[in-house]
CSV table of C-alpha atoms and ligand atoms in Angstrom, one decimal:
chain,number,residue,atom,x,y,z
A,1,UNK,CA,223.3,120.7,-55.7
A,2,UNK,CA,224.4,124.0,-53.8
A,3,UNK,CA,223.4,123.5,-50.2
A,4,UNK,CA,222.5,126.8,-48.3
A,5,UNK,CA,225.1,125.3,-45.1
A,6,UNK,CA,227.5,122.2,-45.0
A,7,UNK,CA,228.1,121.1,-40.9
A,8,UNK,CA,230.8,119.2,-41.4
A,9,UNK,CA,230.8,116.8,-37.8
A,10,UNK,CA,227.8,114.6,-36.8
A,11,UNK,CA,228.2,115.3,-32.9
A,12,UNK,CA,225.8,116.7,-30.3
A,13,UNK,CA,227.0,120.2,-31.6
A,14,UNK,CA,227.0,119.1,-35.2
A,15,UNK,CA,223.4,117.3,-35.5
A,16,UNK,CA,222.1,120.0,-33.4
A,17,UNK,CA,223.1,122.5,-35.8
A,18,UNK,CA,221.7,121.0,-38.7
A,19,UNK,CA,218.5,120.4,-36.9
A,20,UNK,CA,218.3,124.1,-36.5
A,21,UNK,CA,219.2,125.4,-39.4
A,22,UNK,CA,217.0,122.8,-41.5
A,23,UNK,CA,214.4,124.4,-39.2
A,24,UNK,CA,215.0,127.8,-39.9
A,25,UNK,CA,214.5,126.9,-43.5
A,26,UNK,CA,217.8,126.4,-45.3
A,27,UNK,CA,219.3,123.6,-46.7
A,28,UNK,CA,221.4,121.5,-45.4
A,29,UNK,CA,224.0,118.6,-45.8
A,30,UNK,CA,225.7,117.0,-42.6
A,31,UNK,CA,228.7,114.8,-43.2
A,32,UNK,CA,230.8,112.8,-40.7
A,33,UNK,CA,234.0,111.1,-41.0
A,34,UNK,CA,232.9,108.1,-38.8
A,35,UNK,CA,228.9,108.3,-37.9
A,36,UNK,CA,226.9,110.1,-35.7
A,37,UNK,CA,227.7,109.5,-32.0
A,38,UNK,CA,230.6,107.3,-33.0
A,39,UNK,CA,232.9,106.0,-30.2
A,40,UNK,CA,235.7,108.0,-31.4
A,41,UNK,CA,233.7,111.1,-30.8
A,42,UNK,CA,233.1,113.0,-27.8
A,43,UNK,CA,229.7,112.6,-28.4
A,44,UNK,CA,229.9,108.9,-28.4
A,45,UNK,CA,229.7,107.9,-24.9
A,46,UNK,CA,226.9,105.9,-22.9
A,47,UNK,CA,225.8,108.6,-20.7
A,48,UNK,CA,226.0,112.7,-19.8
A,49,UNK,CA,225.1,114.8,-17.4
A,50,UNK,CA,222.3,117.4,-17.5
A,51,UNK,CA,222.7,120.2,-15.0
A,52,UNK,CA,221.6,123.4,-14.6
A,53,UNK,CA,224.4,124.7,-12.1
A,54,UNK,CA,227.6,126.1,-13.4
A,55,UNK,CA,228.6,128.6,-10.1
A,56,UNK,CA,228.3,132.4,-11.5
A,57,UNK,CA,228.0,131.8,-15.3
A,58,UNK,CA,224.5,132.2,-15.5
A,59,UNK,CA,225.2,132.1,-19.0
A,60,UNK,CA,225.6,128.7,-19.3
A,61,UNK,CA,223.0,127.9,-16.9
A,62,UNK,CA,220.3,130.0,-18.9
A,63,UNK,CA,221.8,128.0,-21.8
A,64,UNK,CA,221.5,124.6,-20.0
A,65,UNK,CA,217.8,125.6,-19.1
A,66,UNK,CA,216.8,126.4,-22.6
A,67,UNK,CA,218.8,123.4,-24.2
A,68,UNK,CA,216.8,121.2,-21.2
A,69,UNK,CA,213.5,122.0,-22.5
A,70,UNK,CA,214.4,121.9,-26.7
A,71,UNK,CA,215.7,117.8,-25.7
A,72,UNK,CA,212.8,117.3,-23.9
A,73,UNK,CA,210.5,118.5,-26.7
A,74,UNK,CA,212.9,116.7,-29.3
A,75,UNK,CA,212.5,113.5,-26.8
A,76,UNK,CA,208.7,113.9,-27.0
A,77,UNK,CA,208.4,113.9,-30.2
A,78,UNK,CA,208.8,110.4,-31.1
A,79,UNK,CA,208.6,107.1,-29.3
A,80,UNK,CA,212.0,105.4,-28.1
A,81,UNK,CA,211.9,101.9,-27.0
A,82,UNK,CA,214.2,103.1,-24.1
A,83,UNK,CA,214.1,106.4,-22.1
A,84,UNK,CA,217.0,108.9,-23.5
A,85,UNK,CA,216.8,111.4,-20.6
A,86,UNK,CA,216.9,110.0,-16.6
A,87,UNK,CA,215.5,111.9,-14.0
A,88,UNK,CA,218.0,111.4,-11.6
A,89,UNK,CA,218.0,113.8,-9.9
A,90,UNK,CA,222.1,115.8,-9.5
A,91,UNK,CA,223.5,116.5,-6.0
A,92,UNK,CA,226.5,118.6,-5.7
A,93,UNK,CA,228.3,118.2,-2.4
A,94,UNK,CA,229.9,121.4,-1.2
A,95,UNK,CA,233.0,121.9,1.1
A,96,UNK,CA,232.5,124.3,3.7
A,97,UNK,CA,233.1,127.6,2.8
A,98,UNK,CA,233.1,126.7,-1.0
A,99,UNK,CA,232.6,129.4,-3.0
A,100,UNK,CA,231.9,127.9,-6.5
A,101,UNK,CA,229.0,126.1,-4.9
A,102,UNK,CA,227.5,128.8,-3.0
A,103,UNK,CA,227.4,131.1,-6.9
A,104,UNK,CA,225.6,127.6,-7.9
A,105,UNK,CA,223.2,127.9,-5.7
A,106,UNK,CA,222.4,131.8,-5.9
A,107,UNK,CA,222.7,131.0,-9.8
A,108,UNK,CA,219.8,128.5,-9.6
A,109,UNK,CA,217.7,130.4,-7.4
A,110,UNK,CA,218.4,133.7,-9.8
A,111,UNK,CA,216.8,131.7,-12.8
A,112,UNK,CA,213.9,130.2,-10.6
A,113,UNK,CA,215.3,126.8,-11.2
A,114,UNK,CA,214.2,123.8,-8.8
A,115,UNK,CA,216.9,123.4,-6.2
A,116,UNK,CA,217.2,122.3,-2.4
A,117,UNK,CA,220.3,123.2,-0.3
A,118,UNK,CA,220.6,120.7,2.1
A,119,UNK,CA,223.2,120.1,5.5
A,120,UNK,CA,224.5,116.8,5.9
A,121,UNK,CA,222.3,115.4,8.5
A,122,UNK,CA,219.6,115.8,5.5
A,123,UNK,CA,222.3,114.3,2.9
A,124,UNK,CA,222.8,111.2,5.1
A,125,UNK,CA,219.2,110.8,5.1
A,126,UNK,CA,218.6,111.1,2.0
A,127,UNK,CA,220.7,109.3,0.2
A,128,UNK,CA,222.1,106.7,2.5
A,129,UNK,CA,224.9,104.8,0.1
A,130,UNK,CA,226.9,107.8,0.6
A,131,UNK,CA,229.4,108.5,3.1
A,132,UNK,CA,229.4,112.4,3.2
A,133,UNK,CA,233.5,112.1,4.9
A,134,UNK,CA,234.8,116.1,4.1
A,135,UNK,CA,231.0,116.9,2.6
A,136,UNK,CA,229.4,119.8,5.0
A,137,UNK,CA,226.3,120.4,2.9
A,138,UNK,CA,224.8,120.1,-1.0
A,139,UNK,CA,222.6,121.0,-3.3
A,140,UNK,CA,220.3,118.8,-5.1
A,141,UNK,CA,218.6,120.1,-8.7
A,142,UNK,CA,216.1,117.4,-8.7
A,143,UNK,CA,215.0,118.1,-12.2
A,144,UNK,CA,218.2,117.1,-13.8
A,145,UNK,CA,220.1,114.2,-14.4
A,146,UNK,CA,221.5,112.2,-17.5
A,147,UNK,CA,221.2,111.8,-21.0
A,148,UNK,CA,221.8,108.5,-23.1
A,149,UNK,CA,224.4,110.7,-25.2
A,150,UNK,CA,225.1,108.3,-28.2
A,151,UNK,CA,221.7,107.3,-28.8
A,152,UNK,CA,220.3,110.7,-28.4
A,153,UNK,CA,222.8,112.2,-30.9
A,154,UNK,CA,221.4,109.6,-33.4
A,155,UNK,CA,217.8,110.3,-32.7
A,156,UNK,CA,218.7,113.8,-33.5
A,157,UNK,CA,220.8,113.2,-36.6
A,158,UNK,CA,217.4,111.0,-37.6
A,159,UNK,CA,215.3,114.0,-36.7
A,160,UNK,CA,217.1,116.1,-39.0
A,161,UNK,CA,217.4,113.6,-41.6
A,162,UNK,CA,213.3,113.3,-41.7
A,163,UNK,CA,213.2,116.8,-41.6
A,164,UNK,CA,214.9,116.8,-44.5
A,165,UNK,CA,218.5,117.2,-44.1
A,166,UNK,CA,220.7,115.6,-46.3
A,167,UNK,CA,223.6,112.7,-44.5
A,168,UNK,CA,226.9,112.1,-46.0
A,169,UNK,CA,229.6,110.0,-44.3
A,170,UNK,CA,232.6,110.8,-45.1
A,171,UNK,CA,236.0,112.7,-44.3
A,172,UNK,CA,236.7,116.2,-45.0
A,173,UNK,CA,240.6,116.4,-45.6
A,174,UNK,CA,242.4,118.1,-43.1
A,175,UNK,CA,244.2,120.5,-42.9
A,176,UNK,CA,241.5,123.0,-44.5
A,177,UNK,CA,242.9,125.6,-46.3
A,178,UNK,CA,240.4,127.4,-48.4
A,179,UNK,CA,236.8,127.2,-49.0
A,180,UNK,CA,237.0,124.3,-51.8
A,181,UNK,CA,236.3,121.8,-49.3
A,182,UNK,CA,236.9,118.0,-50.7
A,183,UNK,CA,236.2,115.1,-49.0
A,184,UNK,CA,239.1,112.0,-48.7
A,185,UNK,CA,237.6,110.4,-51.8
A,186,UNK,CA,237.9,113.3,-53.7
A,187,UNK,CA,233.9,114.5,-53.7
A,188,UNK,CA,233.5,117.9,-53.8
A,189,UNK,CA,231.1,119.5,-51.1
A,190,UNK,CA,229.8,122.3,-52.9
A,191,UNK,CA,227.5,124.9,-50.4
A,192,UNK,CA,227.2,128.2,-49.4
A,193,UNK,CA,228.2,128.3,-46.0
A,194,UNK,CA,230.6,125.5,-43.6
A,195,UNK,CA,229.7,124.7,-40.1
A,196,UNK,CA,232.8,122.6,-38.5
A,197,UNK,CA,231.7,121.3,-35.8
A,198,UNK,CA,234.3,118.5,-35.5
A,199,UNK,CA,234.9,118.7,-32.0
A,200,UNK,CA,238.1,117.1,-30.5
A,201,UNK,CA,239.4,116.9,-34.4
A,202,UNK,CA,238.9,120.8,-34.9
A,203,UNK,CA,243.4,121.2,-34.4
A,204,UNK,CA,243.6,119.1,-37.2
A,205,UNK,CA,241.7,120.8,-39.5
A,206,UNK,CA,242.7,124.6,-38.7
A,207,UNK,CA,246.5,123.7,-37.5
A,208,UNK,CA,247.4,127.5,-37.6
A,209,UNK,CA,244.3,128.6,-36.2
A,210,UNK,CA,243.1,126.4,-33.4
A,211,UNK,CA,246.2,124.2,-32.6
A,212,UNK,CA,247.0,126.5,-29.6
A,213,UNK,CA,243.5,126.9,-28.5
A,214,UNK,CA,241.9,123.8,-28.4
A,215,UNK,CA,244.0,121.0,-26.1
A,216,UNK,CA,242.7,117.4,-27.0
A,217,UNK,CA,243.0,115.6,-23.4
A,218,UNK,CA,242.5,111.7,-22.6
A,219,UNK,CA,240.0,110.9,-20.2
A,220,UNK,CA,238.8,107.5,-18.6
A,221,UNK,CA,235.2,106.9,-17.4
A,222,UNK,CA,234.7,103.5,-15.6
A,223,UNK,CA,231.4,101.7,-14.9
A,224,UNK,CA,231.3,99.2,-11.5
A,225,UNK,CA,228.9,96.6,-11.3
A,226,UNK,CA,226.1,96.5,-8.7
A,227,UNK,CA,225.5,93.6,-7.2
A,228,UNK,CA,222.4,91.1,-8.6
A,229,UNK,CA,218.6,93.0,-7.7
A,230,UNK,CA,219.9,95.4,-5.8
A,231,UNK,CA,218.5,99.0,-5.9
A,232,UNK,CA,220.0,100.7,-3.9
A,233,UNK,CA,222.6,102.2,-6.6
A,234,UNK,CA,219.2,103.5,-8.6
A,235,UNK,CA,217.8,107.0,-8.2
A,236,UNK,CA,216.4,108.6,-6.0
A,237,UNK,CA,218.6,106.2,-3.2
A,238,UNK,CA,221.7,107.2,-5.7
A,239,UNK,CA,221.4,110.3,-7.8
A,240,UNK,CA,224.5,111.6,-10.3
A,241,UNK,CA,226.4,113.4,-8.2
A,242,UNK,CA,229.4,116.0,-8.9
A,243,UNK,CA,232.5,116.3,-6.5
A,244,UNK,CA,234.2,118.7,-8.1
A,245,UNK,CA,236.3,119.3,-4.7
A,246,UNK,CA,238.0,116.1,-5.6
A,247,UNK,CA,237.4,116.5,-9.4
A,248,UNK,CA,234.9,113.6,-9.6
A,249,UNK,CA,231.5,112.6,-10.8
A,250,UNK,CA,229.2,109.9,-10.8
A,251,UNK,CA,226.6,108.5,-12.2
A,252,UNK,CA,223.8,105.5,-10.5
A,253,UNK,CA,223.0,102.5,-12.6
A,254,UNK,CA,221.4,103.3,-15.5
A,255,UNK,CA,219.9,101.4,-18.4
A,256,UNK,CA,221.8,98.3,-15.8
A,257,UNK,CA,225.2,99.3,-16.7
A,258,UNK,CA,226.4,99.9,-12.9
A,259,UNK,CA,227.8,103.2,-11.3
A,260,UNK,CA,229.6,105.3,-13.6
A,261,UNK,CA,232.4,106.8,-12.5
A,262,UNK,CA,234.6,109.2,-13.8
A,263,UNK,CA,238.1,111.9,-12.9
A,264,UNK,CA,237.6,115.5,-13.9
A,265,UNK,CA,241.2,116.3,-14.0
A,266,UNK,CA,242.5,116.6,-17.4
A,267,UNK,CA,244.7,113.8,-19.3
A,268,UNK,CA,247.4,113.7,-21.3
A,269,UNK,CA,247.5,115.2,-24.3
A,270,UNK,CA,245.0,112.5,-27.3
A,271,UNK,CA,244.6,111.7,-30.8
A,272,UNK,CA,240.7,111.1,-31.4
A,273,UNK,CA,241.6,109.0,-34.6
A,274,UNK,CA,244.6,106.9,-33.7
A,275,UNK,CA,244.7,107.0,-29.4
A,276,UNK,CA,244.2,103.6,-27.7
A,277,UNK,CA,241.6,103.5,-25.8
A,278,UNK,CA,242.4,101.5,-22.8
A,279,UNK,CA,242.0,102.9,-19.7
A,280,UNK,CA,245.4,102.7,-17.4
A,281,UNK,CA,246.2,101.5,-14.0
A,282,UNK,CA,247.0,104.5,-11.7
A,283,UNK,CA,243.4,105.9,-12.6
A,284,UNK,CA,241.8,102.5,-12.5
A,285,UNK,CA,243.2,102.8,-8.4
A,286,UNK,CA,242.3,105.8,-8.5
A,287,UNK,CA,239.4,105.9,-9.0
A,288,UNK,CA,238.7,102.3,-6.9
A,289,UNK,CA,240.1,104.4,-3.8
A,290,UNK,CA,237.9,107.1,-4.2
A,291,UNK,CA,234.4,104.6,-4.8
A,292,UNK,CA,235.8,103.0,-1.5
A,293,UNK,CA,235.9,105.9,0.3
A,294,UNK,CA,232.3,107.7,-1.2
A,295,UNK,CA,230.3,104.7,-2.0
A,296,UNK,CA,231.6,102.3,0.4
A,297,UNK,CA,228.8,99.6,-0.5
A,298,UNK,CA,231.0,99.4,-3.8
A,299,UNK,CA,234.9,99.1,-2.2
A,300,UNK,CA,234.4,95.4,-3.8
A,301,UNK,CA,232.5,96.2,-6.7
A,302,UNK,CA,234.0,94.5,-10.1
A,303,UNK,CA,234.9,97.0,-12.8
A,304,UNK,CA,232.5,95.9,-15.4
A,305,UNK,CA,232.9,98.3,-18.1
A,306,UNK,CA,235.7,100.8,-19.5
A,307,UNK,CA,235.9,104.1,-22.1
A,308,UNK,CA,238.8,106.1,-23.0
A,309,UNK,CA,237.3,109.5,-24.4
A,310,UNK,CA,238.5,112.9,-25.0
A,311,UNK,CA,237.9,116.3,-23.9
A,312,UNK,CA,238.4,119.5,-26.4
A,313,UNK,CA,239.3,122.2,-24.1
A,314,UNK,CA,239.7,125.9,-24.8
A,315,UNK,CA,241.8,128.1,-22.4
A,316,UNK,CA,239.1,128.6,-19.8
A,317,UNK,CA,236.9,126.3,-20.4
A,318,UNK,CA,234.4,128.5,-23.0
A,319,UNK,CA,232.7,127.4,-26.2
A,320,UNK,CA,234.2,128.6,-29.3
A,321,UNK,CA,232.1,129.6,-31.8
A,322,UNK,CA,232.8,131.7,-34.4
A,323,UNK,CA,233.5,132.3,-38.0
A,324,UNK,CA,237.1,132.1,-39.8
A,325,UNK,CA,239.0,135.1,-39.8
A,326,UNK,CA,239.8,134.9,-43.0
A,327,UNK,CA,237.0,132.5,-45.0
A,328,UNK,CA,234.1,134.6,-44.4
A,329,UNK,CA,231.2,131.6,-44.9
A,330,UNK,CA,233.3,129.3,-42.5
A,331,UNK,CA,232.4,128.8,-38.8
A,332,UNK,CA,233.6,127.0,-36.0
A,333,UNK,CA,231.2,125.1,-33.4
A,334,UNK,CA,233.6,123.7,-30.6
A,335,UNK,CA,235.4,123.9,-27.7
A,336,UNK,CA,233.0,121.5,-25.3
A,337,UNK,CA,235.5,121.6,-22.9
A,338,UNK,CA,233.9,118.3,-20.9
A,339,UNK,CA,230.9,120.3,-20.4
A,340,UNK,CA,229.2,121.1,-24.1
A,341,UNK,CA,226.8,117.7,-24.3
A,342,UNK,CA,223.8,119.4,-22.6
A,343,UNK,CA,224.2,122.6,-23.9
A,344,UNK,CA,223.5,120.7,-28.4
A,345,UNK,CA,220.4,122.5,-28.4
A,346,UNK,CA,221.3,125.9,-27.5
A,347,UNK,CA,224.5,126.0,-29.3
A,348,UNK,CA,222.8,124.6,-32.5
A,349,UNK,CA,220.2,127.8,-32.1
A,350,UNK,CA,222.8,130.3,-31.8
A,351,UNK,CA,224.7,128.8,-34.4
A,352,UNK,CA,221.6,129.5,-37.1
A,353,UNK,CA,221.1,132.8,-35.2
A,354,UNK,CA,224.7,133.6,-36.2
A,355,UNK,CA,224.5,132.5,-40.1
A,356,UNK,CA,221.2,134.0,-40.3
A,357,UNK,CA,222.7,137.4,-39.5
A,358,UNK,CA,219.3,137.6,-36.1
A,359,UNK,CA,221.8,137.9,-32.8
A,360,UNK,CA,224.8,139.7,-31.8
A,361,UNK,CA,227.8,137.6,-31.0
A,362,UNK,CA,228.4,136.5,-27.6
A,363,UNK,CA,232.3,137.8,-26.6
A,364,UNK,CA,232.7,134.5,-24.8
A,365,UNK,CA,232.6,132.3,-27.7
A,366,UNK,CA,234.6,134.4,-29.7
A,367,UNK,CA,238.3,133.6,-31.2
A,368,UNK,CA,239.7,136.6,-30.2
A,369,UNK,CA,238.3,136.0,-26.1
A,370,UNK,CA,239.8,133.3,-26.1
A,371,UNK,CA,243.2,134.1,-26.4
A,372,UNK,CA,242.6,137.3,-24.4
A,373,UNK,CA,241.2,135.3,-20.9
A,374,UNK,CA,242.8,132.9,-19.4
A,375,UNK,CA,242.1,132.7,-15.8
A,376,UNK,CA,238.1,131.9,-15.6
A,377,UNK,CA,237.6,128.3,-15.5
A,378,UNK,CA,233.8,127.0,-16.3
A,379,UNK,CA,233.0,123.5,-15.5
B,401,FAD,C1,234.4,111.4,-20.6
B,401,FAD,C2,233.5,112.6,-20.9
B,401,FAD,C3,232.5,113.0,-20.1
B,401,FAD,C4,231.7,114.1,-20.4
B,401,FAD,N1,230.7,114.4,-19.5
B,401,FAD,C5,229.9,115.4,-19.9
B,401,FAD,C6,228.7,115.6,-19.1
B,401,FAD,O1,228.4,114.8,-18.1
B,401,FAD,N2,227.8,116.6,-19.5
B,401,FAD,C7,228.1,117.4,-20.5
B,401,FAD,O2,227.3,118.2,-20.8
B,401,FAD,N3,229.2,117.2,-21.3
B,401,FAD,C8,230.1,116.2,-21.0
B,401,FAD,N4,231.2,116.0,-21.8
B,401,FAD,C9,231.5,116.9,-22.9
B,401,FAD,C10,230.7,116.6,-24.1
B,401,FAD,O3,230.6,115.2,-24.3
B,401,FAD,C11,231.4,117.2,-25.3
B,401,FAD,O4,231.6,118.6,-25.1
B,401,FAD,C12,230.6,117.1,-26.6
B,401,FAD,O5,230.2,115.8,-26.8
B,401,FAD,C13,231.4,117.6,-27.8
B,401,FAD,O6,230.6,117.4,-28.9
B,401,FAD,P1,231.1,117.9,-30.4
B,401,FAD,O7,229.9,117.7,-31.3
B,401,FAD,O8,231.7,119.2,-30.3
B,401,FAD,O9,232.3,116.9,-30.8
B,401,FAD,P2,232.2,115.3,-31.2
B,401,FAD,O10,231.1,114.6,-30.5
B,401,FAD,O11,233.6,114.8,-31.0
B,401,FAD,O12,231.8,115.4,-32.7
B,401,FAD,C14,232.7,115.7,-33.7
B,401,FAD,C15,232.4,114.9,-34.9
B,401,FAD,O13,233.2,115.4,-36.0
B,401,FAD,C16,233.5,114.3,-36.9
B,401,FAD,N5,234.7,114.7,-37.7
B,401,FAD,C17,235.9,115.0,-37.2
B,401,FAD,N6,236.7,115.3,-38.2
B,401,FAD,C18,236.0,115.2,-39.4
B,401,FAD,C19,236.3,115.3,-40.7
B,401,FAD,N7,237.5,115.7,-41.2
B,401,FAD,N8,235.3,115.1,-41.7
B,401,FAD,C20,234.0,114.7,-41.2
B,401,FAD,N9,233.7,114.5,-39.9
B,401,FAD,C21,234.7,114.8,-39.0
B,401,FAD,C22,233.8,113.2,-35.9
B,401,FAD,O14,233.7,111.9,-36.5
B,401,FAD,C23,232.7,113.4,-34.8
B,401,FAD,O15,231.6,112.6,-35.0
B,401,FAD,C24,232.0,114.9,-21.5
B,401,FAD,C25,233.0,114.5,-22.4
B,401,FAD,C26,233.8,113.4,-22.1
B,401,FAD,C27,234.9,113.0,-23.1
């Protein structure tokens, strides 16, 4: 059979994609190399955040908005024995004068989005297992707060596969050259059109293309235990919160995991098919120093739990989406950048707006920006 679109990658960007296009009426065939939401994939951790605010770039919170709503609907649509959205609520805590936080803020407001800026007599209050050292004020979107990443990618991927779309797992072999696309095994993917949206693996595949714009980073996420019945490390007492001042977030216990935890700043360089994924000592203190200092209910807490991940990052932090330069029917859906979980909805939309010839292009996403801008970073 000819399919109308191959998406070649079964992550949020991938399942999303062939969720919309199947709903836009073509037909479609999703393959993956190692499963949906696999722990290889950046896709394939426990839990991500869902925020609105991203300083100036309304784009992305107009795209956050809109993808909010589509995983809610997605969410509604069928019963899940466990809840794949939290409400946690998602403070930011601001420096004084901080700039990037003041844009979130008139952001949020500019899209009518719930938000509360508060000073830090009202953060101690509020959310008393903090201590607010350096903080001078924050902003809480009370609204957002965290999605079960692996498991939703898989309740999308069945979505789509109900709907119709076709599953196939296996490996396309890298590097692509031409538009005969085989898998490892030989199999012949026969379609119309090719969506890869292959996330952290996308260098591999387009060597010449994307091996200077994508950078494949190692990044550790650690989980500390709570101790026994003890809520105060649920929401609302504990929301997410995002330090970017000191290029941290963190996440309450969910789902009884115990506080996530997790360093911004970008790792060494990673290979998503053969890395280790062990987490190493100076971030393990690192990031123990920092709970000591922030949560300091938790200096003692035992580290319970331990992923080595990956970020895809372009230049500046932007999506790339686009099609090949020089195979017309083949398009790129990447560049996450540590950011692109929330936004699976959105970018599968504009995606099938882009095959199906109905939007303009948005310069950000493009090939060609990205090599042109370098200095805007988006978080
Ligand atoms: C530690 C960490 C924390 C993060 N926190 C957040 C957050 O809080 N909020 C947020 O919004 N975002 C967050 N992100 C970013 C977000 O998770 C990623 O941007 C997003 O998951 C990328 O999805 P993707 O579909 O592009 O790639 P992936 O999820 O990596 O999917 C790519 C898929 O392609 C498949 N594949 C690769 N090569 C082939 C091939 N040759 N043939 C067939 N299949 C292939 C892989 O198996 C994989 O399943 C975080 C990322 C990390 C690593």
């Amino acid at each position: 059979m000819t399919y109308d679109v191959a998406v070649i990658g079964a992550g949020v960007f991938g399942v999303w994609t062939a969720y919309q296009l199947n709903r836009a009426g073509l037909s479609v065939l999703l393959l993956d190399a190692y499963g949906p939401g696999n722990n290889r994939a950046s896709s394939g951790g426990e839990s991500r955040i869902m925020r609105l605010g991203y300083g100036p770039d309304e784009i992305y919170t107009r795209s956050a908005q809109r993808s909010f709503k589509l995983w809610q609907e997605l969410f509604a649509s069928f019963a899940s024995p466990t809840p794949l959205f939290h409400q946690t609520g998602v403070l930011w805590l601001a420096r004084k004068d901080d700039d990037y936080c003041e844009a979130t803020l008139k952001t949020l407001r500019a899209v009518g989005a719930r938000c509360e800026r508060l000073d830090q007599a009202q953060l101690t209050e509020r959310f008393p297992p903090f201590n607010f050292d350096g903080v001078s004020w924050g902003i809480i979107e009370p609204d957002a707060g965290v999605l079960m990443a692996r498991r939703a990618v898989q309740a999308v991927a069945m979505k789509a596969r109900a709907n119709g779309v076709d599953y196939l797992e296996e490996a396309i072999a890298s590097p692509v050259v031409d538009r005969n696309l085989r898998t490892v095994s030989g199999k012949a993917i026969d379609a119309r059109q090719f969506v890869f949206a292959c996330g952290p693996w996308l260098p591999k595949l387009f060597p010449d293309l994307l091996g200077e714009l994508i950078h494949v980073t190692r990044q550790e996420v650690f989980f500390f235990g709570v101790p026994p019945g003890d809520d105060r490390f649920r929401p609302p007492r504990l929301p997410t919160w995002i330090d970017f001042n000191d290029l941290v977030y963190g996440l309450p216990n969910l789902d009884s995991r115990g506080c996530k935890i997790a360093i911004d700043a970008h790792g060494p360089e990673f290979d998503p098919d053969r890395g280790e994924r062990i987490v190493s000592r100076e971030l393990t203190q690192a990031v123990r120093e920092y709970i000591a200092r922030r949560v300091p209910l938790l200096a003692n807490a035992p580290v319970t739990e331990t992923r080595v991940c990956q970020y895809e990052n372009t230049s500046n932090g932007d999506f790339l989406i686009d099609r090949h330069p020089d195979l017309e029917n083949v398009w790129f859906a990447g560049g996450g950048s540590g950011h692109g979980f929330k936004h699976g909805p959105a970018v599968g939309e504009y995606v099938a707006a882009m095959i199906s010839g109905t939007e303009p292009p948005e310069p950000r996403f493009s090939l060609t920006t990205k090599e042109r801008i370098q200095q805007r970073k988006v978080y």
